[in-house]
mmCIF file of N, CA, C and O in Angstrom:
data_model
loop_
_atom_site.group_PDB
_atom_site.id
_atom_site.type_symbol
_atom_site.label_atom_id
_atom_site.label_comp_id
_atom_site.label_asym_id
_atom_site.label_seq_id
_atom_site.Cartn_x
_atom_site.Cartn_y
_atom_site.Cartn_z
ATOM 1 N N UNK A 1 98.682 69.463 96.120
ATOM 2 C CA UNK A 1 98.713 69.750 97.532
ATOM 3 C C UNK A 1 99.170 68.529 98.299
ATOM 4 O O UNK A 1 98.763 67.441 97.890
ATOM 5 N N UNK A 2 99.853 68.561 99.210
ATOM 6 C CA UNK A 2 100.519 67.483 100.376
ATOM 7 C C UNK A 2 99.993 67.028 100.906
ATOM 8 O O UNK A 2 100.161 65.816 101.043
ATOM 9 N N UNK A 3 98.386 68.127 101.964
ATOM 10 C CA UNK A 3 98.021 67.675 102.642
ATOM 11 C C UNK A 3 96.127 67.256 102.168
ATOM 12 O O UNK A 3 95.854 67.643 101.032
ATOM 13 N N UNK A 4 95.077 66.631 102.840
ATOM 14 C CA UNK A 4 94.487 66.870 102.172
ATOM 15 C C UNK A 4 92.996 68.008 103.236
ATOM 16 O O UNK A 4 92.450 67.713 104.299
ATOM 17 N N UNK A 5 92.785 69.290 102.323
ATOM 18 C CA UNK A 5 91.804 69.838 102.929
ATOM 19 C C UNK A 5 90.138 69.489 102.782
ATOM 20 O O UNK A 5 89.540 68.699 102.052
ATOM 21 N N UNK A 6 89.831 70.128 103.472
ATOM 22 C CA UNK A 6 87.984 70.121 103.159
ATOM 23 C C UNK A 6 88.269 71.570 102.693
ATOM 24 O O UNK A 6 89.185 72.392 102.720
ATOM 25 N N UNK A 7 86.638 71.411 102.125
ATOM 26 C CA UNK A 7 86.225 73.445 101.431
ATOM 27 C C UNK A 7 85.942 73.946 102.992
ATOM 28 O O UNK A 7 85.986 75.174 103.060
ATOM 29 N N UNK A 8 85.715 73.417 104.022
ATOM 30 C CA UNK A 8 85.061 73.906 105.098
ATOM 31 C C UNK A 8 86.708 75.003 106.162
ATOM 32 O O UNK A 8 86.957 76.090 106.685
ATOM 33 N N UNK A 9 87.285 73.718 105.879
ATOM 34 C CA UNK A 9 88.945 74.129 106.115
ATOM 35 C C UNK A 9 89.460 75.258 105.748
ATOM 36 O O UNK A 9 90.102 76.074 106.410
ATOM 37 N N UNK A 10 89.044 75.266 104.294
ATOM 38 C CA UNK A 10 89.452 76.330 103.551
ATOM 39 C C UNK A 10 89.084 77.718 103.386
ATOM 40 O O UNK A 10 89.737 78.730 103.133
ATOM 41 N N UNK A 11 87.372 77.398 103.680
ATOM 42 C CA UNK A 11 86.911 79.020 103.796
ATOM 43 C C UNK A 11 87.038 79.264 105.632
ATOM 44 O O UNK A 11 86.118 79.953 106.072
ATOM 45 N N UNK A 12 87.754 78.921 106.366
ATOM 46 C CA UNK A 12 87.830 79.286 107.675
ATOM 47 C C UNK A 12 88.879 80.157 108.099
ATOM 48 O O UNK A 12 89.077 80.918 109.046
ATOM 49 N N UNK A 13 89.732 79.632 106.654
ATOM 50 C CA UNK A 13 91.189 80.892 106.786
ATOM 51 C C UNK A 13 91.279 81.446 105.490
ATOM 52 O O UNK A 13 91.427 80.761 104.477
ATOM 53 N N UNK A 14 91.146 83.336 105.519
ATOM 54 C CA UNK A 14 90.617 84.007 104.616
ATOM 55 C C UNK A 14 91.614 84.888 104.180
ATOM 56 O O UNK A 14 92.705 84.610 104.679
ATOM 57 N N UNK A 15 91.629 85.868 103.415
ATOM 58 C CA UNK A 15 92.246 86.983 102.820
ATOM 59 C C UNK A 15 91.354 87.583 102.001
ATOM 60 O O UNK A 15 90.725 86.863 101.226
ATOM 61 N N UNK A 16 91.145 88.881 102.009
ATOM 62 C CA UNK A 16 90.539 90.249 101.362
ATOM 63 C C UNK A 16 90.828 90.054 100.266
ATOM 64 O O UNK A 16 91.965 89.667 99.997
ATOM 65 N N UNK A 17 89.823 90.277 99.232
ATOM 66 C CA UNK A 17 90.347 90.301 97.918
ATOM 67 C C UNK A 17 89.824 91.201 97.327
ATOM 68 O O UNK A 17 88.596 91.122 97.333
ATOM 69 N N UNK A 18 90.449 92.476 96.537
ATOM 70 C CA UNK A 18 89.942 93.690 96.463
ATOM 71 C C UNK A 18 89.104 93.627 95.313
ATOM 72 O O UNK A 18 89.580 93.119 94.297
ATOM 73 N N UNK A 19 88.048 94.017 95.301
ATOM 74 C CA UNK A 19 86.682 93.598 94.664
ATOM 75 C C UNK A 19 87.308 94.595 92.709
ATOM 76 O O UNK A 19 87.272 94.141 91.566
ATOM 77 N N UNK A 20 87.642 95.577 93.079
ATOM 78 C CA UNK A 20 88.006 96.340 91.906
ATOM 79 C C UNK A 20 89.206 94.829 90.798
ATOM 80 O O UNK A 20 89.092 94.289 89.698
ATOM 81 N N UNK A 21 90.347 94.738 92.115
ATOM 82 C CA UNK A 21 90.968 93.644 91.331
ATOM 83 C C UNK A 21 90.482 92.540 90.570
ATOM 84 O O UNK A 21 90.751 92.277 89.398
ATOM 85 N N UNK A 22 89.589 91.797 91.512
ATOM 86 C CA UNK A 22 88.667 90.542 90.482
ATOM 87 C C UNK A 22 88.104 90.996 89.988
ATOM 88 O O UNK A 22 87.614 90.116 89.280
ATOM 89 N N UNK A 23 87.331 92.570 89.519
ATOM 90 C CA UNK A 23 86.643 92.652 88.583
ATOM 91 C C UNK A 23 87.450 93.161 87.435
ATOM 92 O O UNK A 23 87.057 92.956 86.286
ATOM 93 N N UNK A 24 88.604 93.842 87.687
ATOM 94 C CA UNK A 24 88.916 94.846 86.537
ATOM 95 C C UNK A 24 90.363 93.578 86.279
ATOM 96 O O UNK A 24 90.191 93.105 85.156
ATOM 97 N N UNK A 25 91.097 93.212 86.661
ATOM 98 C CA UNK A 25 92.427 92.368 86.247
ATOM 99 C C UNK A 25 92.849 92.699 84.690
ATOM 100 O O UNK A 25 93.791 93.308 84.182
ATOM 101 N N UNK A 26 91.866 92.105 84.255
ATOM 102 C CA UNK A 26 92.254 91.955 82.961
ATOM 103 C C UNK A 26 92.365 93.373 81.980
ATOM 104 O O UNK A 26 92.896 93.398 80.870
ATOM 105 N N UNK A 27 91.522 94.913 82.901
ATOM 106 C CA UNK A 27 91.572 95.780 82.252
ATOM 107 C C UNK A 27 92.933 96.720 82.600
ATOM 108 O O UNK A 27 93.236 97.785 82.063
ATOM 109 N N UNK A 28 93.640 96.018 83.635
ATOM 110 C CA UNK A 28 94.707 96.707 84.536
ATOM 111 C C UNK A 28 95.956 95.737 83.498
ATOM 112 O O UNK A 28 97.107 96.171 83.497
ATOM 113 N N UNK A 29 95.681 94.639 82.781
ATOM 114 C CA UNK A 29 96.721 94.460 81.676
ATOM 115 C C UNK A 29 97.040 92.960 82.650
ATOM 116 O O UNK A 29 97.951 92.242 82.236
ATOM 117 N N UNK A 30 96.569 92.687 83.441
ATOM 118 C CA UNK A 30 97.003 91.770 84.087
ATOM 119 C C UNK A 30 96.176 90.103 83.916
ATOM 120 O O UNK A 30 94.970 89.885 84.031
ATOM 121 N N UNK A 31 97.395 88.991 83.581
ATOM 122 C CA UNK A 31 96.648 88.048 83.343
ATOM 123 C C UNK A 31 96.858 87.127 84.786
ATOM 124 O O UNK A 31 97.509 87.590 85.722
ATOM 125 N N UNK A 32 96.232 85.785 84.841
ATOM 126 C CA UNK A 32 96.097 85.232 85.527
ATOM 127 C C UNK A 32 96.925 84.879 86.770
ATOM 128 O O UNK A 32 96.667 84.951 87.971
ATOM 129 N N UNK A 33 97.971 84.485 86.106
ATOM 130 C CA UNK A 33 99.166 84.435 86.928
ATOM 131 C C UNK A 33 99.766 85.547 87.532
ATOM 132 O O UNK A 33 100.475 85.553 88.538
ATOM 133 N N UNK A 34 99.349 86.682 86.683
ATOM 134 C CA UNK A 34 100.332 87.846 87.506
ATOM 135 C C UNK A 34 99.435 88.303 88.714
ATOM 136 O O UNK A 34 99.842 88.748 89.787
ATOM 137 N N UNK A 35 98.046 88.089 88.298
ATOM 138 C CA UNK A 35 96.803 88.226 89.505
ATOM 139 C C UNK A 35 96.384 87.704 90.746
ATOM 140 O O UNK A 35 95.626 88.044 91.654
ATOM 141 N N UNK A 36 97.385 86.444 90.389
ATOM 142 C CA UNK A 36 97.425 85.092 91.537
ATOM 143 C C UNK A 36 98.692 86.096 92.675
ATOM 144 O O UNK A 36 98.491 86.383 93.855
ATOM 145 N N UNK A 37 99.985 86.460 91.818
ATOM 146 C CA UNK A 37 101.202 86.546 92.125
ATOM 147 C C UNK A 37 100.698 88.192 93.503
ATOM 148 O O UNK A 37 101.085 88.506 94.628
ATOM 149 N N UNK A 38 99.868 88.667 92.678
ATOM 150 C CA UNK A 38 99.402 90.397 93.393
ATOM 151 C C UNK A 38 98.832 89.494 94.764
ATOM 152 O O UNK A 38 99.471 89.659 95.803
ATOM 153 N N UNK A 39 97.376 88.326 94.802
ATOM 154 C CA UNK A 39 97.024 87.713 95.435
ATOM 155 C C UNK A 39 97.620 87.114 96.636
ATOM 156 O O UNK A 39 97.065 86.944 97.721
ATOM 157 N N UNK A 40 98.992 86.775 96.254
ATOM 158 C CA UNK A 40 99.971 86.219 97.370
ATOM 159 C C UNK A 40 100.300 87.686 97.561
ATOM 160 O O UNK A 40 99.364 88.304 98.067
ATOM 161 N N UNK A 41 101.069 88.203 97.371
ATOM 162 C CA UNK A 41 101.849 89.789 98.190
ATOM 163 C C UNK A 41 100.803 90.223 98.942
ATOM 164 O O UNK A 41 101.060 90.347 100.140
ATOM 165 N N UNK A 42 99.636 90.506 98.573
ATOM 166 C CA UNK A 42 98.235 90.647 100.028
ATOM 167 C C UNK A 42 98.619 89.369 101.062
ATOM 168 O O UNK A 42 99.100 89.503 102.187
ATOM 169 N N UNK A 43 98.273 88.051 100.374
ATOM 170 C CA UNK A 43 98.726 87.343 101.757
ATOM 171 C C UNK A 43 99.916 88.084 102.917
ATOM 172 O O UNK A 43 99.750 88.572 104.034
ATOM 173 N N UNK A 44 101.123 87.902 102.075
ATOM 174 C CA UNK A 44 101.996 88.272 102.942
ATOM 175 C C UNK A 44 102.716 89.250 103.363
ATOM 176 O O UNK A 44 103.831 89.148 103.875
ATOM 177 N N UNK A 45 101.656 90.970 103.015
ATOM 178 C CA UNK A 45 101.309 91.444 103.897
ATOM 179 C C UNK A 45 100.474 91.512 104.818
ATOM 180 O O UNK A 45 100.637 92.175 105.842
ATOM 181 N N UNK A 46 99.360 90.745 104.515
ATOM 182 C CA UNK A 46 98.610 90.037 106.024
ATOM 183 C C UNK A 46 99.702 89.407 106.620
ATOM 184 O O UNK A 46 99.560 89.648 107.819
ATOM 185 N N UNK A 47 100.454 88.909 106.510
ATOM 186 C CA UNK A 47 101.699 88.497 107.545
ATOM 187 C C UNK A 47 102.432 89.070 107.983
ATOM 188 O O UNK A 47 103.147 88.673 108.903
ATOM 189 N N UNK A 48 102.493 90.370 107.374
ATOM 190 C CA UNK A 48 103.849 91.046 108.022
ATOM 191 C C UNK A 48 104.862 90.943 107.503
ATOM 192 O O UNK A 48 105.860 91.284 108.138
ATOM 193 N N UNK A 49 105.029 90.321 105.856
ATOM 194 C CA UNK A 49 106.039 89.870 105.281
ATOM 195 C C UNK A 49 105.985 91.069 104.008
ATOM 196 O O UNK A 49 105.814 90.676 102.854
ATOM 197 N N UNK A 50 106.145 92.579 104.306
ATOM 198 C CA UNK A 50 106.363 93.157 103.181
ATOM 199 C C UNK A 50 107.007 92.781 102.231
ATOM 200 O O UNK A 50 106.430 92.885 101.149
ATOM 201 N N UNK A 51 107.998 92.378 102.225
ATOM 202 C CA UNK A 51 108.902 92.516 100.624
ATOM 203 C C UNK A 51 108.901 90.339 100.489
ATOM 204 O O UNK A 51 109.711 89.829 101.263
ATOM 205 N N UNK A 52 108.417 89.738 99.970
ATOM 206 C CA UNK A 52 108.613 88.509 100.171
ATOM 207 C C UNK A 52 109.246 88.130 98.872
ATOM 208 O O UNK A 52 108.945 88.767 97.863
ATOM 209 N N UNK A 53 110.278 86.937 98.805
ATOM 210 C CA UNK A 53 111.046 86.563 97.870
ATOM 211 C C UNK A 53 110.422 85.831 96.483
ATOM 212 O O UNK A 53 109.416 85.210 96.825
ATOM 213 N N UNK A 54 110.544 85.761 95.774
ATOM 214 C CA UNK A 54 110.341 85.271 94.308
ATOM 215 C C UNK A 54 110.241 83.743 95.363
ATOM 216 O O UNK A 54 109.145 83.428 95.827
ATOM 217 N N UNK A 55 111.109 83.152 95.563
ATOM 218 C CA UNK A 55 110.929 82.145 95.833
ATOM 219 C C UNK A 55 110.030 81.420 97.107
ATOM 220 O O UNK A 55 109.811 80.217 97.254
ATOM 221 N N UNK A 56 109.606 82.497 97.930
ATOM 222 C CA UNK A 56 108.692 82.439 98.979
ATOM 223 C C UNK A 56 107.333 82.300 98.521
ATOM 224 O O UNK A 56 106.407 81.672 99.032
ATOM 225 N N UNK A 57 107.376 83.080 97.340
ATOM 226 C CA UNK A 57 105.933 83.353 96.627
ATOM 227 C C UNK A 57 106.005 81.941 95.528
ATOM 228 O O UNK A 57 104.846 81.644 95.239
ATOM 229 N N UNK A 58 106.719 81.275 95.042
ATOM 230 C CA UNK A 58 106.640 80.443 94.108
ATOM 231 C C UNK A 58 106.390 79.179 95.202
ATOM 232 O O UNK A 58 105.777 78.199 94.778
ATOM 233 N N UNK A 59 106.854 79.189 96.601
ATOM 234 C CA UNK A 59 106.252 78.193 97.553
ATOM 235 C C UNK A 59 104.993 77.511 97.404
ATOM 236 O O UNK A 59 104.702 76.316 97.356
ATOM 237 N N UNK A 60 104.165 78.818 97.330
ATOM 238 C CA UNK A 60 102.629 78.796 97.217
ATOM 239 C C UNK A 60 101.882 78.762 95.632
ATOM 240 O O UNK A 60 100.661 78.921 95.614
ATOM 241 N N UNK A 61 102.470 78.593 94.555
ATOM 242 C CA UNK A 61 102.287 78.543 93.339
ATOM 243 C C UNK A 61 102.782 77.088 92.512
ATOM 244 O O UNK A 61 103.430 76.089 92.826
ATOM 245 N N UNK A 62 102.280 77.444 91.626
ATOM 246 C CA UNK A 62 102.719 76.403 90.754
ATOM 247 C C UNK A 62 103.516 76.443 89.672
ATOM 248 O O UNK A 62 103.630 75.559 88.823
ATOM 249 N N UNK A 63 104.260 77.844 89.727
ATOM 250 C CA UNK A 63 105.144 78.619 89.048
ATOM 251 C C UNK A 63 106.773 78.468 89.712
ATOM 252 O O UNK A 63 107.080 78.408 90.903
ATOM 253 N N UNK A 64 107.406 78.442 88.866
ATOM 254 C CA UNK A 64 108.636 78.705 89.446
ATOM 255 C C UNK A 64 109.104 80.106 89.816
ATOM 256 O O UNK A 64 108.549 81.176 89.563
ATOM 257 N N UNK A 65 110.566 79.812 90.653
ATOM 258 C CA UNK A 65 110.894 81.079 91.380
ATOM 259 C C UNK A 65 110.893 82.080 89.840
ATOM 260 O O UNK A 65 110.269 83.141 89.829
ATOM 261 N N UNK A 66 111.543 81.668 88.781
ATOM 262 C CA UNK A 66 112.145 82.260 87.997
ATOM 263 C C UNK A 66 111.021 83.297 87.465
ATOM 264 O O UNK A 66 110.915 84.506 87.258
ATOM 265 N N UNK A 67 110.086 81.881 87.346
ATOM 266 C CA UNK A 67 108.531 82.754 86.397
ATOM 267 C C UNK A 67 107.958 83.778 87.575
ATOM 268 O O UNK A 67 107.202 84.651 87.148
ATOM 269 N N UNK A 68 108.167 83.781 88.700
ATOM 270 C CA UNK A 68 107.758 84.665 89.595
ATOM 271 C C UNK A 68 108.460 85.884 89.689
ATOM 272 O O UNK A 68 107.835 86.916 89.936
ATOM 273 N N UNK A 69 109.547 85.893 89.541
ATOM 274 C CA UNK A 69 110.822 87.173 89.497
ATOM 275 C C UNK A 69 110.303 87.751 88.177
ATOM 276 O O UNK A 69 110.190 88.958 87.967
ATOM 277 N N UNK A 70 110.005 86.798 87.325
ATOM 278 C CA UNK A 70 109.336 87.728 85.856
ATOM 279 C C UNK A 70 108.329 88.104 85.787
ATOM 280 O O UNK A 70 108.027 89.031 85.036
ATOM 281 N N UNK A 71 107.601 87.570 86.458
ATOM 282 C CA UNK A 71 106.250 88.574 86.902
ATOM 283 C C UNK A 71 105.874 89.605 87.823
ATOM 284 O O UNK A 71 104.988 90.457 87.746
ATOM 285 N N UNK A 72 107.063 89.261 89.063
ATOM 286 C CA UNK A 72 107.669 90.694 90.108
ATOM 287 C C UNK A 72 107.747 91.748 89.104
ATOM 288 O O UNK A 72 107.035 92.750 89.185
ATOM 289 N N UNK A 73 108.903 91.492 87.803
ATOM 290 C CA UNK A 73 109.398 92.335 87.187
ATOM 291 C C UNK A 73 108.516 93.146 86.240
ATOM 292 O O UNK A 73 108.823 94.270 85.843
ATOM 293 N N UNK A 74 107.009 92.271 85.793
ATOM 294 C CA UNK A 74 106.752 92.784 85.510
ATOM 295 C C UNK A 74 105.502 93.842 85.954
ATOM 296 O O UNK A 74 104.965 94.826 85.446
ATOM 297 N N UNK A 75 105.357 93.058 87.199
ATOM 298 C CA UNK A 75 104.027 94.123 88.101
ATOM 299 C C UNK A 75 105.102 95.983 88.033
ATOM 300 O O UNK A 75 104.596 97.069 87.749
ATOM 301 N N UNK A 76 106.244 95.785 88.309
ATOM 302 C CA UNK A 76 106.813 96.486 88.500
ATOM 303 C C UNK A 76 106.952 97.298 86.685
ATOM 304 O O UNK A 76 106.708 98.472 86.966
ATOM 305 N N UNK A 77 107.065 97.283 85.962
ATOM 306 C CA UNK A 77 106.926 97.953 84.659
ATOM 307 C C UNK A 77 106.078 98.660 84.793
ATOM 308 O O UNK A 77 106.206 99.869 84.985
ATOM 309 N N UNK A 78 104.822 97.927 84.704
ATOM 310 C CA UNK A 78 103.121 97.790 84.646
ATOM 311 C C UNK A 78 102.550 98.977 85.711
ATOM 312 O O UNK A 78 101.397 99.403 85.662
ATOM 313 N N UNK A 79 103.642 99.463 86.750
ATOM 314 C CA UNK A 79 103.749 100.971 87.999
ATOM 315 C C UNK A 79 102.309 100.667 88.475
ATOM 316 O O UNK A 79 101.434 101.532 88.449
ATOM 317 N N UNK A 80 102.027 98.988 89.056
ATOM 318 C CA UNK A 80 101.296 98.390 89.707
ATOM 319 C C UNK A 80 101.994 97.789 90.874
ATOM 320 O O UNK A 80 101.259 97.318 91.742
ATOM 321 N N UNK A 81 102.977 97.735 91.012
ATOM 322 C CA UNK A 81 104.033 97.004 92.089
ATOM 323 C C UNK A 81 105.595 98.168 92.328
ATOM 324 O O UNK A 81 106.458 98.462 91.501
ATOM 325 N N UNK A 82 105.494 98.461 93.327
ATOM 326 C CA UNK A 82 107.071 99.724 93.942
ATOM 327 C C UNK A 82 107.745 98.795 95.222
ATOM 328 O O UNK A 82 107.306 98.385 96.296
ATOM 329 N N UNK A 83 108.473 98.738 94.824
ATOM 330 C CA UNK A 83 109.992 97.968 95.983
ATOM 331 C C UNK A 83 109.822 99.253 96.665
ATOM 332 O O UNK A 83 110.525 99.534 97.635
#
């Protein structure tokens, strides 16, 4: 991270996290990263940013654009993710 936060900082700006998702992930076939990747697309439809780019989403990760387009690709197999 660039800047540096507090935890106090951090729980002050929030996002929903669908309770079925953190519990079931792993039974929906989904591993960590692709769970993080579902995690951001909620962000940024809390923004208003329906369709956001591989590389918008790899902004906020520690993944590259590339590994993100392969995990777009594969939410999308998985008929967990529809363009």
């Amino acid at each position: 991270m660039s800047e540096n936060l507090s935890i106090h900082q951090i729980f002050l700006d929030q996002v929903m996290v669908p309770i079925t998702l953190l519990k079931r992930y792993k039974s929906l076939g989904l591993n960590e990263q692709e769970t993080m990747v579902v995690l951001q697309l909620i962000q940024f439809i809390k923004e208003e940013n329906d369709f956001p780019t591989p590389t918008e989403i790899a902004n906020y990760m520690t993944l590259g654009e590339k590994e993100c387009a392969q995990i777009l690709r594969k939410l999308i197999q998985k008929n967990l993710l529809a363009i």
